[in-house]
Coordinates of C-alpha atoms in Angstrom, one line a residue:
X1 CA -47.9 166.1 31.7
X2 CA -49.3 163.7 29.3
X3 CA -52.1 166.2 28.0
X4 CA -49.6 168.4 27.6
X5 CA -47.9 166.4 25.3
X6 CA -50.6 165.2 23.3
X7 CA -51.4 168.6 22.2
X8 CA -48.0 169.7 21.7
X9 CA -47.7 166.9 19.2
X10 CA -50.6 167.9 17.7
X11 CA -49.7 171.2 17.2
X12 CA -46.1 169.8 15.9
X13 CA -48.1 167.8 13.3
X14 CA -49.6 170.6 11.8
X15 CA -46.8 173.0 11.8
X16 CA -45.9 170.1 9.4
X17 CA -49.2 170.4 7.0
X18 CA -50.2 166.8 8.5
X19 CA -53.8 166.0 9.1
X20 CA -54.3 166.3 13.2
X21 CA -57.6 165.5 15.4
X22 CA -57.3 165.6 19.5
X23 CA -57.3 161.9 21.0
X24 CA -60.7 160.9 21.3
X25 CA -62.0 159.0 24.8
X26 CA -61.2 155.4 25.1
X27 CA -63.2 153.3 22.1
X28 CA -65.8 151.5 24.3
X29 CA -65.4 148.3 25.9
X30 CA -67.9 146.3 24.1
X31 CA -65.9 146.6 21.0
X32 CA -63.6 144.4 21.8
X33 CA -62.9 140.7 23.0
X34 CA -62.8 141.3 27.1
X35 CA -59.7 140.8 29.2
X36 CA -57.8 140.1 25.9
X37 CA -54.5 141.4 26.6
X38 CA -52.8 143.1 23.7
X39 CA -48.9 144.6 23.8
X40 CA -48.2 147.0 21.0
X41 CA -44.2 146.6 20.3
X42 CA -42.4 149.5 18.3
X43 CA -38.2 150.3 18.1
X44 CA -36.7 153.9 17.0
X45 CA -33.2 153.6 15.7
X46 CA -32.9 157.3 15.1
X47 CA -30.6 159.4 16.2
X48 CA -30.8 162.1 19.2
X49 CA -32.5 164.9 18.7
X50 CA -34.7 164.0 15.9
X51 CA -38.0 165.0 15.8
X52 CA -39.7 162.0 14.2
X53 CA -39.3 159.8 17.0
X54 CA -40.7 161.7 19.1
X55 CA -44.3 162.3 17.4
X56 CA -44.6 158.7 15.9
X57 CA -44.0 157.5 20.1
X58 CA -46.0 159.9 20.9
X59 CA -49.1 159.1 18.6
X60 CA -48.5 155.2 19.3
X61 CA -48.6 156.0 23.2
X62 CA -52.5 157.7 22.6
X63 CA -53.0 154.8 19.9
X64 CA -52.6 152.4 22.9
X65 CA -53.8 154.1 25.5
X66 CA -57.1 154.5 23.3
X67 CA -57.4 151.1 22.7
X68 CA -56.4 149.7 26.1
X69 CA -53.2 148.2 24.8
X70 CA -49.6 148.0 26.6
X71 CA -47.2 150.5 25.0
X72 CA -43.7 148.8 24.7
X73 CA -41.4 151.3 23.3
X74 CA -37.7 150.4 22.7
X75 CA -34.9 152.9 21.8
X76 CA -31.9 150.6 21.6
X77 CA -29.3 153.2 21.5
X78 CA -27.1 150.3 23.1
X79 CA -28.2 148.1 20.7
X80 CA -29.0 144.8 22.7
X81 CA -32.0 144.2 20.5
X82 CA -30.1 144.2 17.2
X83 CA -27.4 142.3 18.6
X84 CA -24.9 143.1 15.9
X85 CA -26.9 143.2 12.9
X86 CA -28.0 146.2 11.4
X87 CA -30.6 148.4 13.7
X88 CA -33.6 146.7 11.5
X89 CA -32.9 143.4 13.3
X90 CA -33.9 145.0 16.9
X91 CA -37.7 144.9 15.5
X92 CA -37.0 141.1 15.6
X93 CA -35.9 140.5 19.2
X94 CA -38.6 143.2 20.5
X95 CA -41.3 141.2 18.9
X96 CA -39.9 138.0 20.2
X97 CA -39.6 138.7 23.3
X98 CA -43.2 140.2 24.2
X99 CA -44.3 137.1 22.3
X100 CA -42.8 135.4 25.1
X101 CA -44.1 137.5 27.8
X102 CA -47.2 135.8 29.6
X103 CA -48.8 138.4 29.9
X104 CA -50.4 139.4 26.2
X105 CA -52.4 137.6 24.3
X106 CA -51.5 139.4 21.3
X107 CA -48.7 141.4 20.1
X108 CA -49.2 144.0 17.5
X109 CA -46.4 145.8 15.8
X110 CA -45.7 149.5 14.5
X111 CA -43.1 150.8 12.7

């Protein structure tokens, strides 16, 4: 299912005139600090339907999964995250609180 998505986003990203290349095999291990655990955090705010969430989660899914990274995707169509601030705020408490899960070392964010 996941291949299947990958290259459906690719071929979404060109339909668009956007620059495309097919996911490339994990970047090799030696390239990077061992057993450093990294969390990459993102929010979408849009609304249903749109197709822009959809590739930029997409991409950031094979971004992680490439680099060996946790994927931590929020939608907050509730909005717990922005807690009654504008939908900008939720980037806050998603940051915060994989800061404050044990289990990364590092947190890296993407809008």
């Amino acid at each position: 299912e996941w291949e299947t998505e990958k290259y459906s986003v690719i071929q979404a990203l060109q339909g668009l005139g956007g620059p495309t290349s097919v996911a490339r095999s994990a970047v090799v291990s030696s390239s990077r600090v061992a057993n450093l655990k990294i969390a990459l955090v993102t929010v979408c705010a849009y609304p249903e339907g749109t197709l822009l969430p959809h590739l930029a989660s997409s991409v950031h899914r094979i971004y992680a999964e490439r680099h060996g990274y946790t994927y931590i995707h929020h939608r907050d169509e509730e909005g717990r995250l922005a807690s009654g601030r504008p939908k900008a705020w939720a980037k806050v408490r998603a940051i915060h609180e994989a800061l404050e899960d044990s289990r990364f070392d590092w947190v890296l964010w993407a809008d």
